[in-house]
Amino acid sequence: QVQLVESGGGLVQAGGSLRLSCAASGSIFRLNAMEWYRQAPGKQRELVAAITSGGSTNYADSVKGRFTISRDNAKNTVYLQMNSLKPEDTAVYVCHLGNYPYGYWGQGTQVTVSS
């Protein structure tokens, strides 16, 4: 059984930064791609960033150049560095491992960006 635990969310002013972490239990972490999704009230869940087991990354157009996803396989942790935050980045951010929409999901962490 894999458990994913996110941390690092909070309230920040526009233009500020936050770093989210997602710690995974279990030995399958390093073999799998990891993703960050977000869901804002009244909106569909969207893929924010993904990183393969080999470290290749991709991003939603809306966050390119501002967000960076990384992973530390020794710590079974994936990170999302979020810079130049905008009010429209406000959402619950959730990490995911496995075959979407199945696999394993964290409980989510709230990010609120004030204008």
CSV table of C-alpha atoms in Angstrom, one decimal:
chain,number,residue,atom,x,y,z
A,1,GLN,CA,0.0,0.0,0.0
A,2,VAL,CA,1.3,3.5,-0.9
A,3,GLN,CA,0.5,6.6,1.0
A,4,LEU,CA,1.1,10.1,-0.3
A,5,VAL,CA,1.3,13.0,2.2
A,6,GLU,CA,1.4,16.6,0.9
A,7,SER,CA,2.6,19.6,2.8
A,8,GLY,CA,3.7,23.2,2.2
A,9,GLY,CA,0.5,24.9,1.2
A,10,GLY,CA,-0.7,28.1,2.7
A,11,LEU,CA,-1.7,31.7,2.1
A,12,VAL,CA,0.6,33.9,0.1
A,13,GLN,CA,0.4,37.3,-1.7
A,14,ALA,CA,0.5,37.5,-5.4
A,15,GLY,CA,4.1,37.4,-6.6
A,16,GLY,CA,5.1,35.2,-3.7
A,17,SER,CA,6.4,31.7,-3.6
A,18,LEU,CA,5.6,28.4,-2.0
A,19,ARG,CA,7.2,24.9,-2.1
A,20,LEU,CA,4.9,21.9,-1.9
A,21,SER,CA,6.2,18.5,-0.9
A,22,CYS,CA,4.7,15.1,-1.4
A,23,ALA,CA,6.2,12.3,0.6
A,24,ALA,CA,5.5,8.7,-0.5
A,25,SER,CA,5.7,5.5,1.5
A,26,GLY,CA,6.5,2.3,-0.3
A,27,SER,CA,9.3,1.2,-2.5
A,28,ILE,CA,7.6,1.8,-5.9
A,29,PHE,CA,8.1,5.6,-5.8
A,30,ARG,CA,11.4,5.6,-7.7
A,31,LEU,CA,9.9,3.4,-10.4
A,32,ASN,CA,7.0,5.7,-11.2
A,33,ALA,CA,6.1,9.0,-12.7
A,34,MET,CA,4.6,11.5,-10.3
A,35,GLU,CA,2.2,14.3,-11.0
A,36,TRP,CA,0.8,17.4,-9.3
A,37,TYR,CA,-2.8,18.2,-10.0
A,38,ARG,CA,-4.9,21.1,-8.8
A,39,GLN,CA,-8.6,21.8,-8.5
A,40,ALA,CA,-10.2,25.1,-7.9
A,41,PRO,CA,-13.8,25.6,-6.7
A,42,GLY,CA,-16.2,25.1,-9.6
A,43,LYS,CA,-13.4,24.0,-11.9
A,44,GLN,CA,-12.2,20.7,-13.3
A,45,ARG,CA,-9.1,19.1,-11.9
A,46,GLU,CA,-6.1,19.9,-14.1
A,47,LEU,CA,-2.6,18.5,-14.4
A,48,VAL,CA,-0.1,21.1,-13.3
A,49,ALA,CA,3.2,19.2,-13.6
A,50,ALA,CA,4.6,15.8,-14.1
A,51,ILE,CA,8.0,14.1,-13.7
A,52,THR,CA,9.1,10.7,-14.9
A,53,SER,CA,11.2,8.2,-13.0
A,54,GLY,CA,14.1,9.4,-15.1
A,55,GLY,CA,13.5,13.1,-14.3
A,56,SER,CA,11.9,14.3,-17.5
A,57,THR,CA,9.3,17.0,-16.8
A,58,ASN,CA,6.3,18.6,-18.4
A,59,TYR,CA,4.0,21.5,-17.3
A,60,ALA,CA,0.7,23.0,-18.0
A,61,ASP,CA,1.0,26.1,-20.2
A,62,SER,CA,-0.4,28.2,-17.4
A,63,VAL,CA,2.5,27.5,-15.1
A,64,LYS,CA,5.5,27.1,-17.4
A,65,GLY,CA,8.4,29.3,-16.4
A,66,ARG,CA,6.9,29.8,-12.9
A,67,PHE,CA,6.6,26.3,-11.4
A,68,THR,CA,9.3,23.6,-11.1
A,69,ILE,CA,8.7,20.0,-10.3
A,70,SER,CA,11.5,17.9,-8.9
A,71,ARG,CA,12.0,14.6,-7.1
A,72,ASP,CA,14.4,13.1,-4.5
A,73,ASN,CA,14.2,9.3,-4.9
A,74,ALA,CA,16.3,8.9,-1.7
A,75,LYS,CA,13.6,10.6,0.3
A,76,ASN,CA,10.7,9.3,-1.7
A,77,THR,CA,9.6,12.9,-2.2
A,78,VAL,CA,8.4,15.0,-5.1
A,79,TYR,CA,8.4,18.8,-4.8
A,80,LEU,CA,6.6,21.6,-6.6
A,81,GLN,CA,8.4,25.0,-6.4
A,82,MET,CA,5.9,27.7,-7.2
A,83,ASN,CA,7.1,31.2,-7.9
A,84,SER,CA,5.4,34.4,-9.1
A,85,LEU,CA,2.1,33.1,-7.8
A,86,LYS,CA,-1.1,34.5,-9.2
A,87,PRO,CA,-4.6,34.6,-7.7
A,88,GLU,CA,-5.7,32.1,-10.4
A,89,ASP,CA,-3.2,29.6,-8.9
A,90,THR,CA,-5.5,29.3,-5.9
A,91,ALA,CA,-6.6,25.7,-5.6
A,92,VAL,CA,-6.2,22.4,-3.7
A,93,TYR,CA,-3.0,20.8,-4.9
A,94,VAL,CA,-2.8,17.0,-4.9
A,95,CYS,CA,0.0,14.6,-5.8
A,96,HIS,CA,-0.6,11.4,-7.7
A,97,LEU,CA,1.3,8.2,-8.5
A,98,GLY,CA,0.1,5.6,-10.9
A,99,ASN,CA,-2.2,5.3,-13.9
A,100,TYR,CA,-4.6,8.2,-14.0
A,101,PRO,CA,-7.3,8.4,-12.7
A,102,TYR,CA,-6.5,5.3,-10.7
A,103,GLY,CA,-3.3,4.8,-8.6
A,104,TYR,CA,-2.6,6.7,-5.4
A,105,TRP,CA,-3.7,10.2,-4.4
A,106,GLY,CA,-2.7,12.4,-1.5
A,107,GLN,CA,-5.1,14.2,0.6
A,108,GLY,CA,-4.4,17.6,-0.9
A,109,THR,CA,-3.0,20.9,0.3
A,110,GLN,CA,-4.7,24.2,0.0
A,111,VAL,CA,-2.8,27.1,-1.8
A,112,THR,CA,-4.4,30.5,-1.6
A,113,VAL,CA,-3.0,33.5,-3.4
A,114,SER,CA,-4.3,36.9,-2.5
A,115,SER,CA,-4.3,39.8,-4.8
